[in-house]
Amino acid sequence: MRHFAVVGSGPAGFYTAEALEKAYGDRARIDILDRYPVPYGLIRFGVAPDHQSLKAVSKRYDKVAESAGVDFIGNVMIGRDVSVAELLDLYDSVILATGAPHDRKLGIPGEELPGVVGSAEFVGWYNGHPDFADLDPPLHGTHAAVIGNGNVALDCARILSKTRHEFEGSDIVGHALEALDKSAIRTVTILGRRGPHQIAMTPKELGELGHLEAAVPVVDPADFPPVQADEPLEPGLRKSVTLLRGFADLPQEKPKRMVFDFFAKPVAIEGDGKVERIVVERTILDESGGARGTGETYQIPASLVITAIGYSTSPIPDVPYGGGKFVNESGRIADRLYAVGWARRGPSGTIGTNRPDGYEVADQIVAAMPADQSSDRSGAEGLKRLLGERGVMPTDYDDWRKIEETETANARPGSPREKFVRHEHWLQTIGR
Ligand SMILES: Cc1cc2nc3c(=O)[nH]c(=O)nc-3n(C[C@H](O)[C@H](O)[C@H](O)COP(=O)(O)OP(=O)(O)OC[C@H]3O[C@@H](n4cnc5c(N)ncnc54)[C@H](O)[C@@H]3O)c2cc1C
C-alpha cells in the first residue's frame, strides 16, 4: 500500500487526488488535508457568490472525496499542527496544494490607511471566510475604487454595484448582503495601469456588466486604439475588447456607474486618518507593452479602495519559497515533495487549469513510485496518532456533510445556503 498526503482541498488538491486514485486504484490511500473543516478552497471562499454554476464544480470533487481510496482530513494546518518533514515520514509523497491566499501589495504611500483592503479580504468577507468576518468595509461614501484589470477586480466592482434583488439565488453571506444593501457607493472606478488591449478580463465576466439592474459600465472611447488594431488579438481577448468598446454606446441613466479608468497608475493613497482619495499618474504604453508614467497626475475620490493585483502563497517552514510561491521544477520541490495549483505556478488561469497541473504531478509520482510496489509508511493512522498527542482534533468528510446540511437548512429564501462565518461555529455544528 502507498500513502499520499495532498495538502489543500481546493481544485488543485482534488484534481491531484483524482489523478492519484485513477493511477493507483486500491493500492494507495490518499488523504486530502485542509486547515478548515470545510473543503474546496477558493470554490467556497473566492469564486463569486452570484456565479453558482461555477461553484457546482464541487460536485465533481465530492465524487473524489467519496471514492474508496480517498479521505478528507480537515481542521489540520500544515506548518502549525504538523510539519512537512513529519508528513514526509508518514507518507510516500506529500503534495502541497495550499493555493495563494495573500494579497500582493501595491508598494505605494498610504496603502496602510483604513479603508484600503485587499481583494482576498473583501472577497473573503462576502464569501464567509472566517478570517474576514469582521472586515466591515467602509461603504458609507459615494465613491469606491478597485485597482486591477483582471476578473477578480470585476467581481469586486460587480458585487459593489448589484441590488439586493440581483443577489437572489446566490450564497452571499447575510452580513455582506445587509451591508451592501445599505451601501452609499454610486461610482466604482476600476483602475488599470495599461490599456484595453492589456486586460485580463474574460468575456463572460465583462458581458455581465452590461446587464446590471442599477449600474452601468462607463468607458472613454479615447482610451481605445483604432478598431482594426483588435484584429490580431487572441479571440477571447478580442471579444472582451469588443464588449468594452460597446459599453460606450450604453444609455447612462442608471444610478450607479462602474468607470473603467485605463492608463492610470496609482502613485499614492491619501486621506486624514482614513482613505479619501487616490493619486493617479497617467501612463502610456512603452515599446515592450509596459506602462510608462507621463508625470501628469490627478485624483480620484474613494472612501473604499480594493486592491486586486494578484496573490502569493503562504510560506511553510522548511519548504523553499520564492517569487510568491514554492520553488519547484515542473511541480517537484524536493524528493517526494511536490506543489500543484496556485502554490506551484502562482495565481493564474481558471479552475480547469489546475486539472492538467495535478495530473502532471501525479504522473511524476507514478513514475517514481510504481503502483505494484508498496511501502511500510503509516499514513493517516500515524498522522491521527500524532495529532491526538498534540490535542488537534481532525474532522472528516461526514463532518463536512453535517456542516453543509446545516448551512442548507439555515438558508434564507432564494439562497442555496447560509454559510457559517466563524471557525467555532463549524466545530460546534459537528459537536467539537
Ligand atoms: C476572488 C477569486 C475569484 C475567482 N473566480 C474564478 C472563476 O469565476 N472562475 C475560475 O475558473 N476561476 C476563478 N478563480 C480562480 C480559482 O479559484 C483558482 O484557480 C483555484 O481555486 C486555485 O486552486 P488551488 O487548489 O491551487 O488553491 P485554493 O483554491 O486556494 O485551495 C487551497 C486550499 O489549501 C488550504 N490550505 C492553505 N494552507 C494550508 C495549510 N498550511 N494547511 C492545510 N491546508 C491549507 C486552504 O484552506 C484551501 O482549501 C478565482 C479566484 C479568486 C481569488
GROMACS .gro file of C-alpha atoms and ligand atoms in nm:
model
  485
    1MET     CA    1   0.000   0.000   0.000
    2ARG     CA    2   0.112   0.357  -0.080
    3HIS     CA    3   0.012   0.659   0.128
    4PHE     CA    4  -0.017   1.009  -0.019
    5ALA     CA    5  -0.091   1.337   0.157
    6VAL     CA    6  -0.241   1.615  -0.053
    7VAL     CA    7  -0.228   1.937   0.149
    8GLY     CA    8  -0.515   2.166   0.049
    9SER     CA    9  -0.866   2.081  -0.066
   10GLY     CA   10  -0.908   2.339  -0.342
   11PRO     CA   11  -0.932   2.247  -0.711
   12ALA     CA   12  -0.561   2.160  -0.740
   13GLY     CA   13  -0.576   1.926  -0.439
   14PHE     CA   14  -0.887   1.748  -0.563
   15TYR     CA   15  -0.761   1.706  -0.922
   16THR     CA   16  -0.434   1.563  -0.789
   17ALA     CA   17  -0.617   1.321  -0.559
   18GLU     CA   18  -0.840   1.219  -0.852
   19ALA     CA   19  -0.535   1.150  -1.070
   20LEU     CA   20  -0.358   0.950  -0.797
   21GLU     CA   21  -0.672   0.749  -0.731
   22LYS     CA   22  -0.704   0.665  -1.101
   23ALA     CA   23  -0.339   0.566  -1.122
   24TYR     CA   24  -0.312   0.354  -0.806
   25GLY     CA   25  -0.668   0.225  -0.755
   26ASP     CA   26  -0.691   0.022  -0.434
   27ARG     CA   27  -0.311   0.014  -0.396
   28ALA     CA   28  -0.298   0.361  -0.243
   29ARG     CA   29  -0.468   0.567   0.025
   30ILE     CA   30  -0.491   0.936  -0.047
   31ASP     CA   31  -0.558   1.184   0.233
   32ILE     CA   32  -0.667   1.537   0.141
   33LEU     CA   33  -0.578   1.760   0.433
   34ASP     CA   34  -0.710   2.111   0.493
   35ARG     CA   35  -0.673   2.371   0.765
   36TYR     CA   36  -1.053   2.409   0.767
   37PRO     CA   37  -1.327   2.152   0.828
   38VAL     CA   38  -1.487   2.273   0.502
   39PRO     CA   39  -1.333   2.171   0.168
   40TYR     CA   40  -1.299   2.332  -0.181
   41GLY     CA   41  -1.066   2.630  -0.111
   42LEU     CA   42  -1.147   2.924  -0.337
   43ILE     CA   43  -1.452   2.749  -0.482
   44ARG     CA   44  -1.613   2.829  -0.148
   45PHE     CA   45  -1.416   3.138  -0.044
   46GLY     CA   46  -1.317   3.305  -0.376
   47VAL     CA   47  -1.550   3.235  -0.668
   48ALA     CA   48  -1.826   3.495  -0.665
   49PRO     CA   49  -2.147   3.401  -0.478
   50ASP     CA   50  -2.356   3.507  -0.778
   51HIS     CA   51  -2.170   3.257  -1.001
   52GLN     CA   52  -2.335   2.943  -0.865
   53SER     CA   53  -2.291   2.745  -1.187
   54LEU     CA   54  -1.912   2.767  -1.141
   55LYS     CA   55  -1.931   2.664  -0.778
   56ALA     CA   56  -2.112   2.348  -0.894
   57VAL     CA   57  -1.769   2.205  -0.990
   58SER     CA   58  -1.751   2.098  -0.623
   59LYS     CA   59  -1.994   1.813  -0.711
   60ARG     CA   60  -1.711   1.658  -0.909
   61TYR     CA   61  -1.482   1.694  -0.607
   62ASP     CA   62  -1.747   1.529  -0.387
   63LYS     CA   63  -1.721   1.219  -0.604
   64VAL     CA   64  -1.345   1.211  -0.542
   65ALA     CA   65  -1.390   1.255  -0.166
   66GLU     CA   66  -1.648   0.976  -0.160
   67SER     CA   67  -1.431   0.728  -0.351
   68ALA     CA   68  -1.293   0.435  -0.156
   69GLY     CA   69  -0.924   0.531  -0.162
   70VAL     CA   70  -0.966   0.897  -0.061
   71ASP     CA   71  -1.024   1.059   0.279
   72PHE     CA   72  -1.074   1.424   0.371
   73ILE     CA   73  -0.895   1.524   0.691
   74GLY     CA   74  -0.993   1.878   0.793
   75ASN     CA   75  -0.902   2.117   1.073
   76VAL     CA   76  -0.531   2.042   1.039
   77MET     CA   77  -0.289   2.316   0.940
   78ILE     CA   78   0.040   2.200   0.793
   79GLY     CA   79   0.330   2.405   0.924
   80ARG     CA   80   0.147   2.466   1.253
   81ASP     CA   81  -0.014   2.140   1.372
   82VAL     CA   82   0.223   1.913   1.187
   83SER     CA   83   0.536   1.984   0.984
   84VAL     CA   84   0.610   1.890   0.624
   85ALA     CA   85   0.906   1.681   0.748
   86GLU     CA   86   0.669   1.484   0.974
   87LEU     CA   87   0.428   1.430   0.685
   88LEU     CA   88   0.715   1.304   0.470
   89ASP     CA   89   0.793   1.046   0.741
   90LEU     CA   90   0.432   0.928   0.743
   91TYR     CA   91   0.353   0.940   0.370
   92ASP     CA   92   0.523   0.821   0.050
   93SER     CA   93   0.469   1.163  -0.110
   94VAL     CA   94   0.339   1.499   0.003
   95ILE     CA   95   0.174   1.732  -0.247
   96LEU     CA   96   0.130   2.095  -0.144
   97ALA     CA   97  -0.190   2.240  -0.291
   98THR     CA   98  -0.216   2.530  -0.049
   99GLY     CA   99  -0.312   2.799  -0.301
  100ALA     CA  100  -0.210   3.166  -0.284
  101PRO     CA  101  -0.427   3.339  -0.025
  102HIS     CA  102  -0.230   3.664   0.035
  103ASP     CA  103  -0.289   3.990  -0.150
  104ARG     CA  104   0.010   4.136  -0.327
  105LYS     CA  105   0.095   4.488  -0.211
  106LEU     CA  106   0.094   4.798  -0.429
  107GLY     CA  107   0.402   4.936  -0.257
  108ILE     CA  108   0.283   5.298  -0.260
  109PRO     CA  109   0.244   5.550   0.024
  110GLY     CA  110  -0.090   5.540   0.207
  111GLU     CA  111  -0.154   5.174   0.137
  112GLU     CA  112  -0.194   5.106   0.511
  113LEU     CA  113  -0.470   5.365   0.559
  114PRO     CA  114  -0.800   5.230   0.696
  115GLY     CA  115  -1.038   5.175   0.406
  116VAL     CA  116  -0.774   5.017   0.179
  117VAL     CA  117  -0.845   4.643   0.164
  118GLY     CA  118  -0.704   4.360  -0.040
  119SER     CA  119  -0.937   4.167  -0.268
  120ALA     CA  120  -0.870   3.845  -0.070
  121GLU     CA  121  -1.010   4.024   0.237
  122PHE     CA  122  -1.307   4.179   0.057
  123VAL     CA  123  -1.392   3.861  -0.135
  124GLY     CA  124  -1.345   3.656   0.185
  125TRP     CA  125  -1.582   3.893   0.368
  126TYR     CA  126  -1.872   3.844   0.125
  127ASN     CA  127  -1.795   3.472   0.083
  128GLY     CA  128  -1.793   3.382   0.455
  129HIS     CA  129  -1.419   3.332   0.517
  130PRO     CA  130  -1.375   3.324   0.895
  131ASP     CA  131  -1.060   3.542   0.886
  132PHE     CA  132  -1.256   3.830   0.730
  133ALA     CA  133  -1.596   3.809   0.901
  134ASP     CA  134  -1.517   4.130   1.092
  135LEU     CA  135  -1.375   4.327   0.796
  136ASP     CA  136  -1.665   4.576   0.787
  137PRO     CA  137  -1.552   4.754   0.468
  138PRO     CA  138  -1.644   5.124   0.459
  139LEU     CA  139  -1.949   5.154   0.233
  140HIS     CA  140  -2.070   5.493   0.365
  141GLY     CA  141  -1.908   5.707   0.091
  142THR     CA  142  -2.032   5.754  -0.264
  143HIS     CA  143  -1.702   5.657  -0.434
  144ALA     CA  144  -1.501   5.334  -0.431
  145ALA     CA  145  -1.204   5.228  -0.642
  146VAL     CA  146  -1.084   4.884  -0.744
  147ILE     CA  147  -0.721   4.860  -0.854
  148GLY     CA  148  -0.653   4.589  -1.110
  149ASN     CA  149  -0.767   4.480  -1.454
  150GLY     CA  150  -0.848   4.112  -1.405
  151ASN     CA  151  -1.163   3.913  -1.331
  152VAL     CA  152  -1.123   3.950  -0.954
  153ALA     CA  153  -1.140   4.330  -0.996
  154LEU     CA  154  -1.459   4.282  -1.199
  155ASP     CA  155  -1.605   4.054  -0.929
  156CYS     CA  156  -1.543   4.320  -0.663
  157ALA     CA  157  -1.688   4.602  -0.877
  158ARG     CA  158  -1.995   4.396  -0.967
  159ILE     CA  159  -2.065   4.289  -0.608
  160LEU     CA  160  -2.043   4.656  -0.500
  161SER     CA  161  -2.289   4.755  -0.774
  162LYS     CA  162  -2.561   4.490  -0.760
  163THR     CA  163  -2.901   4.536  -0.600
  164ARG     CA  164  -3.032   4.312  -0.323
  165HIS     CA  165  -3.270   4.159  -0.576
  166GLU     CA  166  -2.977   4.062  -0.801
  167PHE     CA  167  -2.826   3.850  -0.521
  168GLU     CA  168  -3.123   3.614  -0.523
  169GLY     CA  169  -3.004   3.260  -0.590
  170SER     CA  170  -2.653   3.346  -0.468
  171ASP     CA  171  -2.487   3.228  -0.146
  172ILE     CA  172  -2.353   3.569  -0.043
  173VAL     CA  173  -2.336   3.569   0.338
  174GLY     CA  174  -2.605   3.757   0.530
  175HIS     CA  175  -2.373   4.016   0.688
  176ALA     CA  176  -2.243   4.122   0.344
  177LEU     CA  177  -2.587   4.130   0.187
  178GLU     CA  178  -2.720   4.359   0.463
  179ALA     CA  179  -2.418   4.591   0.446
  180LEU     CA  180  -2.422   4.612   0.064
  181ASP     CA  181  -2.795   4.681   0.067
  182LYS     CA  182  -2.729   4.994   0.277
  183SER     CA  183  -2.419   5.096   0.079
  184ALA     CA  184  -2.399   5.459  -0.039
  185ILE     CA  185  -2.150   5.376  -0.317
  186ARG     CA  186  -2.262   5.513  -0.654
  187THR     CA  187  -1.936   5.517  -0.851
  188VAL     CA  188  -1.680   5.237  -0.865
  189THR     CA  189  -1.366   5.330  -1.059
  190ILE     CA  190  -1.170   5.036  -1.198
  191LEU     CA  191  -0.807   5.139  -1.241
  192GLY     CA  192  -0.564   4.972  -1.481
  193ARG     CA  193  -0.205   5.080  -1.544
  194ARG     CA  194  -0.230   4.980  -1.908
  195GLY     CA  195  -0.499   4.987  -2.177
  196PRO     CA  196  -0.795   4.785  -2.304
  197HIS     CA  197  -0.567   4.552  -2.504
  198GLN     CA  198  -0.380   4.453  -2.188
  199ILE     CA  199  -0.677   4.349  -1.971
  200ALA     CA  200  -0.704   4.003  -1.814
  201MET     CA  201  -1.086   4.009  -1.808
  202THR     CA  202  -1.287   3.738  -1.978
  203PRO     CA  203  -1.593   3.799  -2.199
  204LYS     CA  204  -1.846   3.631  -1.969
  205GLU     CA  205  -1.750   3.847  -1.669
  206LEU     CA  206  -1.736   4.167  -1.878
  207GLY     CA  207  -2.060   4.092  -2.062
  208GLU     CA  208  -2.249   4.070  -1.732
  209LEU     CA  209  -2.172   4.433  -1.653
  210GLY     CA  210  -2.383   4.550  -1.946
  211HIS     CA  211  -2.697   4.395  -1.793
  212LEU     CA  212  -2.700   4.504  -1.431
  213GLU     CA  213  -3.020   4.641  -1.281
  214ALA     CA  214  -2.892   4.967  -1.131
  215ALA     CA  215  -2.538   5.007  -1.264
  216VAL     CA  216  -2.385   5.085  -1.599
  217PRO     CA  217  -2.021   5.038  -1.715
  218VAL     CA  218  -1.853   5.352  -1.847
  219VAL     CA  219  -1.554   5.369  -2.084
  220ASP     CA  220  -1.377   5.655  -2.257
  221PRO     CA  221  -1.358   5.580  -2.634
  222ALA     CA  222  -1.034   5.784  -2.644
  223ASP     CA  223  -0.862   5.503  -2.448
  224PHE     CA  224  -0.906   5.258  -2.738
  225PRO     CA  225  -0.679   5.216  -3.040
  226PRO     CA  226  -0.845   5.213  -3.385
  227VAL     CA  227  -1.080   4.915  -3.414
  228GLN     CA  228  -0.856   4.747  -3.679
  229ALA     CA  229  -0.593   4.707  -3.408
  230ASP     CA  230  -0.819   4.446  -3.242
  231GLU     CA  231  -0.779   4.207  -3.538
  232PRO     CA  232  -0.453   4.034  -3.429
  233LEU     CA  233  -0.572   3.984  -3.070
  234GLU     CA  234  -0.633   3.633  -2.939
  235PRO     CA  235  -1.009   3.559  -2.991
  236GLY     CA  236  -1.108   3.569  -2.621
  237LEU     CA  237  -0.930   3.900  -2.564
  238ARG     CA  238  -1.075   4.041  -2.889
  239LYS     CA  239  -1.423   3.954  -2.766
  240SER     CA  240  -1.355   4.123  -2.431
  241VAL     CA  241  -1.225   4.438  -2.604
  242THR     CA  242  -1.531   4.442  -2.833
  243LEU     CA  243  -1.757   4.423  -2.528
  244LEU     CA  244  -1.565   4.705  -2.363
  245ARG     CA  245  -1.594   4.922  -2.674
  246GLY     CA  246  -1.970   4.854  -2.675
  247PHE     CA  247  -2.005   5.000  -2.324
  248ALA     CA  248  -1.955   5.345  -2.479
  249ASP     CA  249  -2.295   5.311  -2.652
  250LEU     CA  250  -2.496   5.211  -2.343
  251PRO     CA  251  -2.756   5.458  -2.210
  252GLN     CA  252  -2.618   5.617  -1.895
  253GLU     CA  253  -2.936   5.679  -1.693
  254LYS     CA  254  -2.880   5.412  -1.421
  255PRO     CA  255  -2.796   5.545  -1.072
  256LYS     CA  256  -2.464   5.358  -1.031
  257ARG     CA  257  -2.155   5.372  -1.254
  258MET     CA  258  -1.859   5.140  -1.298
  259VAL     CA  259  -1.595   5.360  -1.460
  260PHE     CA  260  -1.302   5.198  -1.644
  261ASP     CA  261  -1.001   5.426  -1.600
  262PHE     CA  262  -0.724   5.292  -1.824
  263PHE     CA  263  -0.361   5.411  -1.843
  264ALA     CA  264  -0.396   5.502  -1.475
  265LYS     CA  265  -0.121   5.412  -1.228
  266PRO     CA  266  -0.191   5.472  -0.857
  267VAL     CA  267   0.109   5.650  -0.702
  268ALA     CA  268  -0.028   5.737  -0.356
  269ILE     CA  269  -0.333   5.687  -0.139
  270GLU     CA  270  -0.425   5.985   0.077
  271GLY     CA  271  -0.666   6.085   0.350
  272ASP     CA  272  -0.692   6.220   0.702
  273GLY     CA  273  -0.672   5.904   0.917
  274LYS     CA  274  -0.859   5.702   0.652
  275VAL     CA  275  -0.860   5.675   0.276
  276GLU     CA  276  -1.020   5.969   0.094
  277ARG     CA  277  -0.855   5.973  -0.249
  278ILE     CA  278  -0.608   5.802  -0.480
  279VAL     CA  279  -0.341   5.999  -0.660
  280VAL     CA  280  -0.306   5.855  -1.009
  281GLU     CA  281  -0.040   5.909  -1.274
  282ARG     CA  282  -0.142   5.897  -1.639
  283THR     CA  283   0.062   5.640  -1.833
  284ILE     CA  284   0.136   5.549  -2.192
  285LEU     CA  285   0.247   5.214  -2.330
  286ASP     CA  286   0.620   5.175  -2.386
  287GLU     CA  287   0.778   4.973  -2.669
  288SER     CA  288   0.758   4.647  -2.472
  289GLY     CA  289   0.390   4.695  -2.382
  290GLY     CA  290   0.464   4.810  -2.025
  291ALA     CA  291   0.316   5.121  -1.859
  292ARG     CA  292   0.536   5.431  -1.856
  293GLY     CA  293   0.437   5.726  -1.634
  294THR     CA  294   0.386   6.061  -1.808
  295GLY     CA  295   0.427   6.275  -1.496
  296GLU     CA  296   0.069   6.402  -1.529
  297THR     CA  297  -0.128   6.324  -1.211
  298TYR     CA  298  -0.489   6.359  -1.099
  299GLN     CA  299  -0.702   6.245  -0.807
  300ILE     CA  300  -0.990   6.004  -0.772
  301PRO     CA  301  -1.216   6.029  -0.466
  302ALA     CA  302  -1.265   5.699  -0.280
  303SER     CA  303  -1.362   5.605   0.075
  304LEU     CA  304  -1.304   5.238  -0.009
  305VAL     CA  305  -1.008   5.112  -0.213
  306ILE     CA  306  -0.983   4.744  -0.307
  307THR     CA  307  -0.653   4.619  -0.446
  308ALA     CA  308  -0.687   4.327  -0.687
  309ILE     CA  309  -0.335   4.294  -0.826
  310GLY     CA  310  -0.251   3.930  -0.754
  311TYR     CA  311  -0.178   3.688  -0.474
  312SER     CA  312   0.106   3.499  -0.309
  313THR     CA  313   0.133   3.162  -0.134
  314SER     CA  314   0.188   3.133   0.243
  315PRO     CA  315   0.539   3.013   0.317
  316ILE     CA  316   0.560   2.685   0.512
  317PRO     CA  317   0.868   2.626   0.733
  318ASP     CA  318   1.149   2.435   0.558
  319VAL     CA  319   0.983   2.448   0.213
  320PRO     CA  320   1.186   2.653  -0.039
  321TYR     CA  321   0.995   2.967  -0.130
  322GLY     CA  322   1.048   3.249  -0.379
  323GLY     CA  323   0.853   3.484  -0.605
  324GLY     CA  324   0.532   3.432  -0.405
  325LYS     CA  325   0.517   3.053  -0.449
  326PHE     CA  326   0.705   2.734  -0.360
  327VAL     CA  327   1.025   2.693  -0.559
  328ASN     CA  328   0.966   2.395  -0.785
  329GLU     CA  329   1.062   2.243  -1.115
  330SER     CA  330   0.755   2.122  -1.305
  331GLY     CA  331   0.587   2.076  -0.968
  332ARG     CA  332   0.874   1.893  -0.796
  333ILE     CA  333   1.011   2.073  -0.489
  334ALA     CA  334   1.235   1.801  -0.345
  335ASP     CA  335   1.246   1.423  -0.315
  336ARG     CA  336   0.883   1.306  -0.257
  337LEU     CA  337   0.764   1.666  -0.211
  338TYR     CA  338   0.558   1.840  -0.482
  339ALA     CA  339   0.346   2.152  -0.540
  340VAL     CA  340   0.035   2.191  -0.757
  341GLY     CA  341  -0.211   2.467  -0.846
  342TRP     CA  342  -0.153   2.824  -0.736
  343ALA     CA  343   0.113   2.712  -0.484
  344ARG     CA  344   0.307   2.573  -0.782
  345ARG     CA  345   0.257   2.830  -1.057
  346GLY     CA  346   0.115   3.142  -0.890
  347PRO     CA  347  -0.233   3.292  -0.928
  348SER     CA  348  -0.317   3.240  -1.293
  349GLY     CA  349  -0.562   3.052  -1.512
  350THR     CA  350  -0.907   2.917  -1.445
  351ILE     CA  351  -1.031   2.642  -1.215
  352GLY     CA  352  -0.977   2.397  -1.505
  353THR     CA  353  -0.610   2.498  -1.542
  354ASN     CA  354  -0.545   2.318  -1.214
  355ARG     CA  355  -0.650   1.983  -1.362
  356PRO     CA  356  -0.358   1.921  -1.602
  357ASP     CA  357  -0.135   2.060  -1.330
  358GLY     CA  358  -0.249   1.795  -1.079
  359TYR     CA  359  -0.241   1.515  -1.337
  360GLU     CA  360   0.112   1.605  -1.445
  361VAL     CA  361   0.242   1.585  -1.089
  362ALA     CA  362   0.054   1.258  -1.031
  363ASP     CA  363   0.231   1.118  -1.342
  364GLN     CA  364   0.568   1.211  -1.193
  365ILE     CA  365   0.477   1.037  -0.868
  366VAL     CA  366   0.365   0.723  -1.052
  367ALA     CA  367   0.693   0.721  -1.245
  368ALA     CA  368   0.893   0.749  -0.921
  369MET     CA  369   0.677   0.505  -0.721
  370PRO     CA  370   0.548   0.216  -0.929
  371ALA     CA  371   0.196   0.107  -0.833
  372ASP     CA  372   0.298  -0.255  -0.784
  373GLN     CA  373   0.544  -0.173  -0.506
  374SER     CA  374   0.441  -0.074  -0.156
  375SER     CA  375   0.596   0.091   0.147
  376ASP     CA  376   0.561   0.050   0.521
  377ARG     CA  377   0.467   0.410   0.598
  378SER     CA  378   0.169   0.452   0.827
  379GLY     CA  379  -0.021   0.734   0.651
  380ALA     CA  380  -0.343   0.854   0.819
  381GLU     CA  381  -0.306   0.615   1.112
  382GLY     CA  382   0.027   0.768   1.213
  383LEU     CA  383  -0.095   1.120   1.140
  384LYS     CA  384  -0.401   1.082   1.363
  385ARG     CA  385  -0.186   0.940   1.643
  386LEU     CA  386   0.047   1.240   1.618
  387LEU     CA  387  -0.242   1.489   1.608
  388GLY     CA  388  -0.402   1.318   1.909
  389GLU     CA  389  -0.078   1.362   2.109
  390ARG     CA  390  -0.090   1.733   2.022
  391GLY     CA  391  -0.456   1.783   2.109
  392VAL     CA  392  -0.551   1.859   1.746
  393MET     CA  393  -0.893   1.720   1.653
  394PRO     CA  394  -0.917   1.640   1.283
  395THR     CA  395  -1.254   1.639   1.109
  396ASP     CA  396  -1.370   1.412   0.828
  397TYR     CA  397  -1.591   1.423   0.521
  398ASP     CA  398  -1.904   1.322   0.718
  399ASP     CA  399  -1.842   1.623   0.946
  400TRP     CA  400  -1.833   1.845   0.635
  401ARG     CA  401  -2.160   1.690   0.518
  402LYS     CA  402  -2.318   1.777   0.853
  403ILE     CA  403  -2.197   2.138   0.822
  404GLU     CA  404  -2.327   2.156   0.466
  405GLU     CA  405  -2.668   2.017   0.565
  406THR     CA  406  -2.696   2.270   0.848
  407GLU     CA  407  -2.595   2.557   0.616
  408THR     CA  408  -2.857   2.442   0.366
  409ALA     CA  409  -3.123   2.416   0.638
  410ASN     CA  410  -3.035   2.770   0.758
  411ALA     CA  411  -3.059   2.922   0.408
  412ARG     CA  412  -3.272   3.234   0.363
  413PRO     CA  413  -3.537   3.211   0.087
  414GLY     CA  414  -3.379   3.212  -0.258
  415SER     CA  415  -3.031   3.118  -0.135
  416PRO     CA  416  -2.874   2.770  -0.157
  417ARG     CA  417  -2.717   2.803   0.191
  418GLU     CA  418  -2.628   3.041   0.471
  419LYS     CA  419  -2.260   2.984   0.534
  420PHE     CA  420  -2.117   2.978   0.883
  421VAL     CA  421  -1.864   3.259   0.907
  422ARG     CA  422  -1.682   3.151   1.225
  423HIS     CA  423  -1.446   2.858   1.269
  424GLU     CA  424  -1.602   2.782   1.610
  425HIS     CA  425  -1.949   2.758   1.452
  426TRP     CA  426  -1.823   2.488   1.216
  427LEU     CA  427  -1.685   2.297   1.514
  428GLN     CA  428  -1.999   2.345   1.727
  429THR     CA  429  -2.211   2.209   1.440
  430ILE     CA  430  -2.016   1.884   1.449
  431GLY     CA  431  -2.012   1.866   1.828
  432ARG     CA  432  -1.649   1.969   1.895
  433LIG     C1  433  -1.173   3.606  -0.600
  433LIG     C2  434  -1.148   3.493  -0.693
  433LIG     C3  435  -1.245   3.457  -0.785
  433LIG     C4  436  -1.222   3.354  -0.874
  433LIG     N1  437  -1.319   3.323  -0.965
  433LIG     C5  438  -1.295   3.228  -1.056
  433LIG     C6  439  -1.393   3.200  -1.154
  433LIG     O1  440  -1.501   3.261  -1.157
  433LIG     N2  441  -1.364   3.102  -1.246
  433LIG     C7  442  -1.246   3.033  -1.245
  433LIG     O2  443  -1.223   2.947  -1.330
  433LIG     N3  444  -1.151   3.059  -1.152
  433LIG     C8  445  -1.173   3.154  -1.058
  433LIG     N4  446  -1.077   3.181  -0.966
  433LIG     C9  447  -0.951   3.103  -0.966
  433LIG    C10  448  -0.964   2.968  -0.891
  433LIG     O3  449  -1.032   2.990  -0.771
  433LIG    C11  450  -0.824   2.909  -0.870
  433LIG     O4  451  -0.773   2.871  -0.996
  433LIG    C12  452  -0.821   2.786  -0.780
  433LIG     O5  453  -0.900   2.800  -0.665
  433LIG    C13  454  -0.676   2.755  -0.737
  433LIG     O6  455  -0.682   2.630  -0.675
  433LIG     P1  456  -0.580   2.583  -0.565
  433LIG     O7  457  -0.626   2.447  -0.525
  433LIG     O8  458  -0.440   2.599  -0.612
  433LIG     O9  459  -0.595   2.685  -0.440
  433LIG     P2  460  -0.718   2.716  -0.340
  433LIG    O10  461  -0.848   2.705  -0.409
  433LIG    O11  462  -0.683   2.842  -0.276
  433LIG    O12  463  -0.708   2.597  -0.233
  433LIG    C14  464  -0.605   2.595  -0.136
  433LIG    C15  465  -0.651   2.513  -0.015
  433LIG    O13  466  -0.540   2.489   0.071
  433LIG    C16  467  -0.580   2.505   0.207
  433LIG     N5  468  -0.459   2.540   0.283
  433LIG    C17  469  -0.382   2.650   0.266
  433LIG     N6  470  -0.277   2.645   0.351
  433LIG    C18  471  -0.288   2.530   0.422
  433LIG    C19  472  -0.208   2.469   0.525
  433LIG     N7  473  -0.094   2.526   0.570
  433LIG     N8  474  -0.250   2.352   0.576
  433LIG    C20  475  -0.364   2.293   0.532
  433LIG     N9  476  -0.443   2.346   0.434
  433LIG    C21  477  -0.403   2.463   0.380
  433LIG    C22  478  -0.683   2.616   0.200
  433LIG    O14  479  -0.767   2.618   0.314
  433LIG    C23  480  -0.757   2.582   0.070
  433LIG    O15  481  -0.864   2.495   0.096
  433LIG    C24  482  -1.099   3.284  -0.872
  433LIG    C25  483  -1.001   3.319  -0.780
  433LIG    C26  484  -1.025   3.422  -0.690
  433LIG    C27  485  -0.918   3.462  -0.592
   0.00000   0.00000   0.00000
